[in-house]
Short mmCIF file of C-alpha atoms and ligand atoms in Angstrom, two decimals:
data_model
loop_
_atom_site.label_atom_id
_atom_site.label_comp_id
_atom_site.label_asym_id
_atom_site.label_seq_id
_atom_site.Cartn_x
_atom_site.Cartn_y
_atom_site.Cartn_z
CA UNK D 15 88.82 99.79 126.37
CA UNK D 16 92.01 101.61 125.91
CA UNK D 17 93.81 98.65 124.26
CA UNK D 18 90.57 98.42 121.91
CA UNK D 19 91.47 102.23 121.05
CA UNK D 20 95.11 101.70 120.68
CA UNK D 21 94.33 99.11 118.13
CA UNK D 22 92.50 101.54 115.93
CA UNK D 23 95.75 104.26 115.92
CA UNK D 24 98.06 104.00 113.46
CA UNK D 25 101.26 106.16 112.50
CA UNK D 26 101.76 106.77 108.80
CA UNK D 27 105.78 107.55 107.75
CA UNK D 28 106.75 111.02 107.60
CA UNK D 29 103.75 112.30 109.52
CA UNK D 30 104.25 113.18 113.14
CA UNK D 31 100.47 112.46 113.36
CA UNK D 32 98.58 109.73 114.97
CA UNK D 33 95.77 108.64 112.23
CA UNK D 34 93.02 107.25 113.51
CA UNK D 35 91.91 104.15 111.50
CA UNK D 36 88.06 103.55 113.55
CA UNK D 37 84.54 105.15 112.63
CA UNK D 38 84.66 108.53 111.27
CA UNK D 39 81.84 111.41 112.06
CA UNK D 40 78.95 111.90 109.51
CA UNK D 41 76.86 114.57 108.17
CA UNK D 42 75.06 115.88 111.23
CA UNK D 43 75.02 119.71 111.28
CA UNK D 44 77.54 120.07 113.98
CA UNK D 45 79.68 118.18 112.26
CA UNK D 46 79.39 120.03 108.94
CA UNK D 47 80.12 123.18 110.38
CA UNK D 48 83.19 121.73 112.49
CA UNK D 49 84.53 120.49 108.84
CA UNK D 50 83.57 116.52 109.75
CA UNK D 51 85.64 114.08 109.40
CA UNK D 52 86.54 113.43 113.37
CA UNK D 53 87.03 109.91 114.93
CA UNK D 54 84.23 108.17 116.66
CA UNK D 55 85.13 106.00 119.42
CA UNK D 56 82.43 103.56 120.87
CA UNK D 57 84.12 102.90 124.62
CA UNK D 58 80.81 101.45 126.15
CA UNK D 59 78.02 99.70 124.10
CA UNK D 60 75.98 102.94 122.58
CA UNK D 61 78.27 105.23 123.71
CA UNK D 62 80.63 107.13 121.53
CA UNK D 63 82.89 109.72 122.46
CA UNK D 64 84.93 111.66 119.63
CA UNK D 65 88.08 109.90 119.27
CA UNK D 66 90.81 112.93 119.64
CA UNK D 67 88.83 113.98 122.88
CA UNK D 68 88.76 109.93 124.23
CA UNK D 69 92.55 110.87 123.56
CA UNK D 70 92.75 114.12 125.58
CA UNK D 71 90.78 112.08 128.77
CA UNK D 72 93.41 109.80 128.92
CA UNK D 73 95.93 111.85 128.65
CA UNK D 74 95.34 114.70 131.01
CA UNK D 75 91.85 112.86 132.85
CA UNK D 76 88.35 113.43 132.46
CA UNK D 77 87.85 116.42 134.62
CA UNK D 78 90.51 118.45 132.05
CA UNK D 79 88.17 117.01 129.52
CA UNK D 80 85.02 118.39 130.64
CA UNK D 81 86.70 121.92 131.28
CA UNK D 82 87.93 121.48 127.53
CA UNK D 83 84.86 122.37 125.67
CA UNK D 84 86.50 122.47 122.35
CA UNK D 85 89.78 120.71 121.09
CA UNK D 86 91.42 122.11 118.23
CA UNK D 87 93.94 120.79 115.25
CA UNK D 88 96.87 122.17 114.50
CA UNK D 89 97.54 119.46 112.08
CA UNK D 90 94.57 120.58 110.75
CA UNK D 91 94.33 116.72 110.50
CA UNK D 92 90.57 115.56 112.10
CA UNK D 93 91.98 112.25 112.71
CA UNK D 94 94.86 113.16 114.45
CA UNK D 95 94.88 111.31 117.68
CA UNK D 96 98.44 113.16 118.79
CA UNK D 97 97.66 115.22 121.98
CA UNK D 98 100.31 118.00 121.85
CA UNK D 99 101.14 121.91 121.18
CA UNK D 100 101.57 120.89 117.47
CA UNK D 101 98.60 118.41 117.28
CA UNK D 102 95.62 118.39 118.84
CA UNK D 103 95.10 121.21 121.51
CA UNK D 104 92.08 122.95 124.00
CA UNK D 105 90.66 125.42 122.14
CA UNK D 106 87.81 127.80 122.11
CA UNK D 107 85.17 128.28 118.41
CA UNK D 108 86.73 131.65 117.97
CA UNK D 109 90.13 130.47 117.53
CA UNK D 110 89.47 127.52 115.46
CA UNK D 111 88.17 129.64 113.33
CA UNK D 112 90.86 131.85 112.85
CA UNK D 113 93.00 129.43 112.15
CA UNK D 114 90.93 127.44 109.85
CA UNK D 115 90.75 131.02 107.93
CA UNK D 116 94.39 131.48 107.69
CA UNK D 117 95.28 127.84 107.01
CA UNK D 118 92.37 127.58 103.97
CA UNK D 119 94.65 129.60 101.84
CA UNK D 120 97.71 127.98 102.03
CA UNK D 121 98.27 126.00 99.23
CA UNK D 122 99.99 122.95 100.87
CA UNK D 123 97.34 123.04 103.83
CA UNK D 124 95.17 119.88 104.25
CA UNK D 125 92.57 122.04 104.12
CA UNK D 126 93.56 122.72 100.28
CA UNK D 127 92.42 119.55 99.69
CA UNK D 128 89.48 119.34 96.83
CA UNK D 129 88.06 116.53 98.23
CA UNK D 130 87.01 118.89 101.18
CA UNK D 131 87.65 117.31 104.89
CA UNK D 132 84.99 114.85 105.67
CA UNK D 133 85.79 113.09 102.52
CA UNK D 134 89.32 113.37 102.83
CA UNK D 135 89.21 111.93 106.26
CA UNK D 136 87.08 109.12 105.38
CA UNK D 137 89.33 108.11 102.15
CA UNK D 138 92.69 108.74 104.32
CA UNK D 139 91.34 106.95 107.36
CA UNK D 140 90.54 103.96 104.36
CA UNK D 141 94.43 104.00 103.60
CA UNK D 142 95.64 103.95 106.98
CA UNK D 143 93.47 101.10 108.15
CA UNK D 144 94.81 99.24 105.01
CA UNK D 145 98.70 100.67 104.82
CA UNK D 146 99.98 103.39 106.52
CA UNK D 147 102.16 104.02 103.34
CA UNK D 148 99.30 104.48 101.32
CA UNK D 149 99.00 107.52 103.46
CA UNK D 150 102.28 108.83 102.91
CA UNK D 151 101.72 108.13 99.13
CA UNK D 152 99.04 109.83 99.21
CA UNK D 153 100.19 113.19 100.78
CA UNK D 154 102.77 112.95 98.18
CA UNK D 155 100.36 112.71 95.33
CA UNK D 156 98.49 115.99 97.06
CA UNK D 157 101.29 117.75 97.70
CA UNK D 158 102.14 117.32 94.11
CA UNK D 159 98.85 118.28 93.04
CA UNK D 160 98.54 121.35 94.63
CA UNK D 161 102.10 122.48 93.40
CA UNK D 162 101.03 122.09 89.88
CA UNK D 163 97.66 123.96 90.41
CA UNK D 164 100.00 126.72 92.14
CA UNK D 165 101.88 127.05 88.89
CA UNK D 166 98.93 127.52 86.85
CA UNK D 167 97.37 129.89 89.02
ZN1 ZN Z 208 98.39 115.75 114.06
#
């Protein structure tokens, strides 16, 4: 089970992140609300687990898990896989959301990104399973893109 999980992490250069290249969350309300775009894990047959929290039971066990009702991003990257200060952390809805406030209007933020997060995860998650570069390219290209549309604002 884990080395079926393992298999489905990938690092991309110049991201500290760990991109998760399996199934990615749909359109369920929950998930729209949470932004989408989360890992989904199958670690029994018909039983999924998000992948970041599979992560966070491995890590730290799956009583810490159950006490963790809500992981956060820091990354703001919903495929992150990285359990750490900077990365994927315990959380509560109130915080989230004050972060996902503050980080909307940075320009550079992932969360900048006009494809919106579910879509961006989904298309990013495409590039990783395929090249990990193609990730890094495409951060680039973003990064680029919002620098111009800074300039014309
Ligand atoms: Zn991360």
């Amino acid at each position: 089970m884990l080395l079926r999980y393992r298999a489905k992490v990938a690092t991309v250069p110049g991201s500290e992140c760990l991109w998760w290249t399996g199934a990615v969350s749909g359109r369920s309300e929950r998930e729209r609300t949470d932004g989408g775009g989360h890992g989904r894990f199958w670690y029994a047959p018909g039983r999924v687990i998000i992948a970041h929290r599979f992560a966070f039971a491995v890590m730290h066990g799956v009583e810490a898990l159950a006490e963790a009702r809500l992981l956060g991003h820091r990354c703001h990257n919903p495929l992150c896989q990285r359990i750490s200060p900077d990365h994927v952390v315990v959380s509560s809805a109130a915080q989230n959301r004050r972060e996902w406030s503050v980080q909307r209007r940075l320009p550079d933020s992932p969360l900048a990104d006009p494809r919106g997060p579910r879509r961006r995860a989904r298309e990013l998650r495409d590039l990783a399973r395929e090249d990990p570069q193609l990730v890094a390219d495409d951060l680039a290209r973003l990064q680029e893109l919002l620098g111009e549309q800074l300039t014309l604002w």
